């Protein structure tokens, strides 16, 4: 869902940068800021990942991306594009690995390869299918409407994910992981 909600940002930013007078350079800046957000999220996960509550991190990442898209829906300015790119990049970067860790802990070992293969296929198809779905509407809807719908999709996805994770009611192994692994290694 995160990739599908992210599709309008990728589809509409080049035209938005042209309309705002920034052209290809503006689009490059947006992509750079997005990558910096993803890099910052990766550094955070690398530094504190085993200490973070995975479920909260996944939901926080979805929420962060949704807030950026909502801000962009309300203000289509150049700075709003940069802020949205940063928050969406960080949201993507911080949600993916913990979500995969949660899935890996909830799927029996003999089925993990199939589960991750299916998730990978769905993830790879999410953006292109969303782009195909929104392309016919690109001329009819405003960019703000697209960004608001994308933000709503993320909020809805986060709510569904919250219910699914709560229903699983499995303990979050990341909480207290460092202390237990340190005691077993000594």
mmCIF file of C-alpha atoms in Angstrom:
data_model
loop_
_atom_site.group_PDB
_atom_site.id
_atom_site.type_symbol
_atom_site.label_atom_id
_atom_site.label_comp_id
_atom_site.label_asym_id
_atom_site.label_seq_id
_atom_site.Cartn_x
_atom_site.Cartn_y
_atom_site.Cartn_z
ATOM 1 C CA UNK A 1 0.000 0.000 0.000
ATOM 2 C CA UNK A 2 2.822 2.374 0.768
ATOM 3 C CA UNK A 3 4.164 2.049 -2.775
ATOM 4 C CA UNK A 4 0.690 2.493 -4.271
ATOM 5 C CA UNK A 5 0.030 5.629 -2.219
ATOM 6 C CA UNK A 6 3.433 6.939 -3.228
ATOM 7 C CA UNK A 7 2.679 6.603 -6.960
ATOM 8 C CA UNK A 8 0.891 9.959 -7.361
ATOM 9 C CA UNK A 9 3.917 11.748 -5.939
ATOM 10 C CA UNK A 10 6.133 10.132 -8.563
ATOM 11 C CA UNK A 11 3.632 10.688 -11.362
ATOM 12 C CA UNK A 12 2.777 14.312 -10.673
ATOM 13 C CA UNK A 13 5.993 15.883 -9.401
ATOM 14 C CA UNK A 14 7.655 16.347 -12.822
ATOM 15 C CA UNK A 15 4.661 18.335 -14.114
ATOM 16 C CA UNK A 16 4.385 20.231 -10.819
ATOM 17 C CA UNK A 17 8.040 21.247 -11.012
ATOM 18 C CA UNK A 18 7.489 22.434 -14.586
ATOM 19 C CA UNK A 19 4.415 24.435 -13.528
ATOM 20 C CA UNK A 20 6.271 25.980 -10.574
ATOM 21 C CA UNK A 21 9.158 27.026 -12.826
ATOM 22 C CA UNK A 22 11.779 24.655 -11.384
ATOM 23 C CA UNK A 23 11.822 22.105 -14.216
ATOM 24 C CA UNK A 24 14.149 19.132 -14.163
ATOM 25 C CA UNK A 25 16.365 20.688 -11.497
ATOM 26 C CA UNK A 26 13.391 20.961 -9.140
ATOM 27 C CA UNK A 27 12.457 17.344 -9.784
ATOM 28 C CA UNK A 28 16.051 16.332 -9.068
ATOM 29 C CA UNK A 29 15.920 18.232 -5.778
ATOM 30 C CA UNK A 30 12.722 16.454 -4.790
ATOM 31 C CA UNK A 31 14.284 13.064 -5.556
ATOM 32 C CA UNK A 32 17.448 13.997 -3.639
ATOM 33 C CA UNK A 33 15.479 15.053 -0.556
ATOM 34 C CA UNK A 34 13.417 11.861 -0.762
ATOM 35 C CA UNK A 35 16.600 9.788 -0.818
ATOM 36 C CA UNK A 36 17.972 11.751 2.141
ATOM 37 C CA UNK A 37 14.804 10.909 4.082
ATOM 38 C CA UNK A 38 15.205 7.237 3.239
ATOM 39 C CA UNK A 39 18.884 7.359 4.192
ATOM 40 C CA UNK A 40 18.090 9.039 7.530
ATOM 41 C CA UNK A 41 15.485 6.352 8.273
ATOM 42 C CA UNK A 42 17.982 3.629 7.406
ATOM 43 C CA UNK A 43 20.592 5.179 9.686
ATOM 44 C CA UNK A 44 18.058 5.359 12.516
ATOM 45 C CA UNK A 45 17.107 1.723 12.044
ATOM 46 C CA UNK A 46 20.749 0.703 11.873
ATOM 47 C CA UNK A 47 21.578 2.621 15.029
ATOM 48 C CA UNK A 48 18.516 1.890 17.165
ATOM 49 C CA UNK A 49 16.613 -0.768 15.230
ATOM 50 C CA UNK A 50 16.824 -3.555 17.779
ATOM 51 C CA UNK A 51 15.598 -1.207 20.509
ATOM 52 C CA UNK A 52 12.577 0.166 18.674
ATOM 53 C CA UNK A 53 9.069 -1.290 18.990
ATOM 54 C CA UNK A 54 8.540 -2.614 15.478
ATOM 55 C CA UNK A 55 4.774 -2.156 15.308
ATOM 56 C CA UNK A 56 4.986 1.461 16.420
ATOM 57 C CA UNK A 57 7.791 2.149 13.939
ATOM 58 C CA UNK A 58 5.799 0.716 11.023
ATOM 59 C CA UNK A 59 2.725 2.734 11.924
ATOM 60 C CA UNK A 60 4.855 5.817 12.535
ATOM 61 C CA UNK A 61 6.403 5.481 9.093
ATOM 62 C CA UNK A 62 3.000 5.247 7.433
ATOM 63 C CA UNK A 63 1.805 8.247 9.439
ATOM 64 C CA UNK A 64 4.896 10.295 8.581
ATOM 65 C CA UNK A 65 4.420 9.648 4.866
ATOM 66 C CA UNK A 66 0.688 10.454 5.114
ATOM 67 C CA UNK A 67 1.407 13.759 6.871
ATOM 68 C CA UNK A 68 3.836 14.773 4.142
ATOM 69 C CA UNK A 69 1.316 13.971 1.418
ATOM 70 C CA UNK A 70 -1.438 15.796 3.284
ATOM 71 C CA UNK A 71 0.758 18.873 3.631
ATOM 72 C CA UNK A 72 1.491 18.696 -0.083
ATOM 73 C CA UNK A 73 -2.257 18.438 -0.799
ATOM 74 C CA UNK A 74 -2.836 21.638 1.177
ATOM 75 C CA UNK A 75 0.120 23.578 -0.241
ATOM 76 C CA UNK A 76 1.499 22.677 -3.650
ATOM 77 C CA UNK A 77 4.518 24.962 -3.322
ATOM 78 C CA UNK A 78 8.122 24.025 -4.006
ATOM 79 C CA UNK A 79 8.998 23.860 -0.267
ATOM 80 C CA UNK A 80 5.921 21.665 0.299
ATOM 81 C CA UNK A 81 7.214 19.250 -2.337
ATOM 82 C CA UNK A 82 10.560 19.061 -0.560
ATOM 83 C CA UNK A 83 8.963 18.517 2.861
ATOM 84 C CA UNK A 84 6.658 15.852 1.429
ATOM 85 C CA UNK A 85 9.587 14.131 -0.278
ATOM 86 C CA UNK A 86 11.540 14.072 2.976
ATOM 87 C CA UNK A 87 8.637 12.677 4.991
ATOM 88 C CA UNK A 88 7.609 10.130 2.346
ATOM 89 C CA UNK A 89 11.210 8.990 1.920
ATOM 90 C CA UNK A 90 11.640 8.636 5.672
ATOM 91 C CA UNK A 91 8.257 6.931 5.965
ATOM 92 C CA UNK A 92 9.162 4.400 3.271
ATOM 93 C CA UNK A 93 12.591 3.857 4.756
ATOM 94 C CA UNK A 94 11.432 3.377 8.306
ATOM 95 C CA UNK A 95 8.364 1.206 7.587
ATOM 96 C CA UNK A 96 9.726 -1.446 5.255
ATOM 97 C CA UNK A 97 12.352 -3.314 7.279
ATOM 98 C CA UNK A 98 10.328 -3.479 10.527
ATOM 99 C CA UNK A 99 7.263 -4.650 8.592
ATOM 100 C CA UNK A 100 9.305 -7.430 7.001
ATOM 101 C CA UNK A 101 10.700 -8.353 10.448
ATOM 102 C CA UNK A 102 7.168 -8.576 11.853
ATOM 103 C CA UNK A 103 5.999 -10.706 8.951
ATOM 104 C CA UNK A 104 9.030 -12.944 9.361
ATOM 105 C CA UNK A 105 8.210 -13.477 13.017
ATOM 106 C CA UNK A 106 4.565 -14.309 12.358
ATOM 107 C CA UNK A 107 5.012 -16.718 9.441
ATOM 108 C CA UNK A 108 6.176 -20.282 10.105
ATOM 109 C CA UNK A 109 9.767 -20.831 8.918
ATOM 110 C CA UNK A 110 8.750 -23.300 6.212
ATOM 111 C CA UNK A 111 6.430 -20.687 4.619
ATOM 112 C CA UNK A 112 8.639 -17.591 4.881
ATOM 113 C CA UNK A 113 10.071 -17.876 1.384
ATOM 114 C CA UNK A 114 6.592 -17.987 -0.116
ATOM 115 C CA UNK A 115 5.326 -15.177 2.098
ATOM 116 C CA UNK A 116 8.253 -12.889 1.263
ATOM 117 C CA UNK A 117 8.017 -13.780 -2.422
ATOM 118 C CA UNK A 118 4.333 -12.837 -2.453
ATOM 119 C CA UNK A 119 4.962 -9.615 -0.526
ATOM 120 C CA UNK A 120 7.778 -8.701 -2.884
ATOM 121 C CA UNK A 121 5.615 -9.288 -5.944
ATOM 122 C CA UNK A 122 2.722 -7.256 -4.512
ATOM 123 C CA UNK A 123 5.125 -4.490 -3.508
ATOM 124 C CA UNK A 124 6.666 -4.332 -6.971
ATOM 125 C CA UNK A 125 3.239 -4.239 -8.611
ATOM 126 C CA UNK A 126 1.756 -1.622 -6.260
ATOM 127 C CA UNK A 127 3.248 1.469 -7.853
ATOM 128 C CA UNK A 128 2.838 0.547 -11.535
ATOM 129 C CA UNK A 129 -0.762 -0.562 -10.999
ATOM 130 C CA UNK A 130 -1.519 2.609 -9.041
ATOM 131 C CA UNK A 131 0.064 4.672 -11.823
ATOM 132 C CA UNK A 132 -2.127 2.917 -14.396
ATOM 133 C CA UNK A 133 -5.184 3.575 -12.248
ATOM 134 C CA UNK A 134 -4.493 7.268 -11.692
ATOM 135 C CA UNK A 135 -3.213 8.128 -15.178
ATOM 136 C CA UNK A 136 -6.679 8.598 -16.721
ATOM 137 C CA UNK A 137 -7.633 10.910 -13.834
ATOM 138 C CA UNK A 138 -4.499 13.046 -13.989
ATOM 139 C CA UNK A 139 -6.103 15.559 -16.334
ATOM 140 C CA UNK A 140 -9.405 15.684 -14.439
ATOM 141 C CA UNK A 141 -8.332 15.886 -10.791
ATOM 142 C CA UNK A 142 -6.188 18.522 -9.171
ATOM 143 C CA UNK A 143 -2.796 17.518 -7.825
ATOM 144 C CA UNK A 144 -4.010 18.380 -4.335
ATOM 145 C CA UNK A 145 -6.825 15.857 -4.707
ATOM 146 C CA UNK A 146 -4.358 13.149 -5.733
ATOM 147 C CA UNK A 147 -2.122 13.879 -2.761
ATOM 148 C CA UNK A 148 -5.087 13.941 -0.363
ATOM 149 C CA UNK A 149 -6.326 10.580 -1.687
ATOM 150 C CA UNK A 150 -2.804 9.147 -1.334
ATOM 151 C CA UNK A 151 -2.598 10.440 2.252
ATOM 152 C CA UNK A 152 -6.013 8.939 2.990
ATOM 153 C CA UNK A 153 -4.896 5.633 1.510
ATOM 154 C CA UNK A 154 -1.925 5.591 3.859
ATOM 155 C CA UNK A 155 -4.073 6.451 6.877
ATOM 156 C CA UNK A 156 -6.512 3.694 5.911
ATOM 157 C CA UNK A 157 -3.637 1.259 5.407
ATOM 158 C CA UNK A 158 -2.185 2.189 8.792
ATOM 159 C CA UNK A 159 -5.576 1.583 10.443
ATOM 160 C CA UNK A 160 -5.922 -1.829 8.776
ATOM 161 C CA UNK A 161 -2.355 -2.698 9.675
ATOM 162 C CA UNK A 162 -2.932 -1.604 13.270
ATOM 163 C CA UNK A 163 -5.948 -3.927 13.519
ATOM 164 C CA UNK A 164 -4.062 -6.806 11.904
ATOM 165 C CA UNK A 165 -1.079 -6.386 14.217
ATOM 166 C CA UNK A 166 -3.307 -6.033 17.274
ATOM 167 C CA UNK A 167 -5.241 -9.152 16.265
ATOM 168 C CA UNK A 168 -2.000 -11.104 16.016
ATOM 169 C CA UNK A 169 -1.305 -10.106 19.648
ATOM 170 C CA UNK A 170 2.188 -11.476 19.471
ATOM 171 C CA UNK A 171 4.773 -9.931 21.757
ATOM 172 C CA UNK A 172 7.051 -7.470 20.003
ATOM 173 C CA UNK A 173 10.435 -9.219 20.268
ATOM 174 C CA UNK A 174 12.302 -5.980 19.599
ATOM 175 C CA UNK A 175 11.325 -4.567 22.988
ATOM 176 C CA UNK A 176 14.043 -5.514 25.443
ATOM 177 C CA UNK A 177 15.921 -7.447 22.737
ATOM 178 C CA UNK A 178 19.279 -5.810 23.441
ATOM 179 C CA UNK A 179 19.256 -6.589 27.127
ATOM 180 C CA UNK A 180 18.319 -10.245 26.626
ATOM 181 C CA UNK A 181 20.871 -10.811 23.865
ATOM 182 C CA UNK A 182 23.577 -9.136 25.932
ATOM 183 C CA UNK A 183 22.855 -11.422 28.886
ATOM 184 C CA UNK A 184 22.904 -14.576 26.732
ATOM 185 C CA UNK A 185 26.198 -13.610 25.129
ATOM 186 C CA UNK A 186 28.057 -13.107 28.387
#
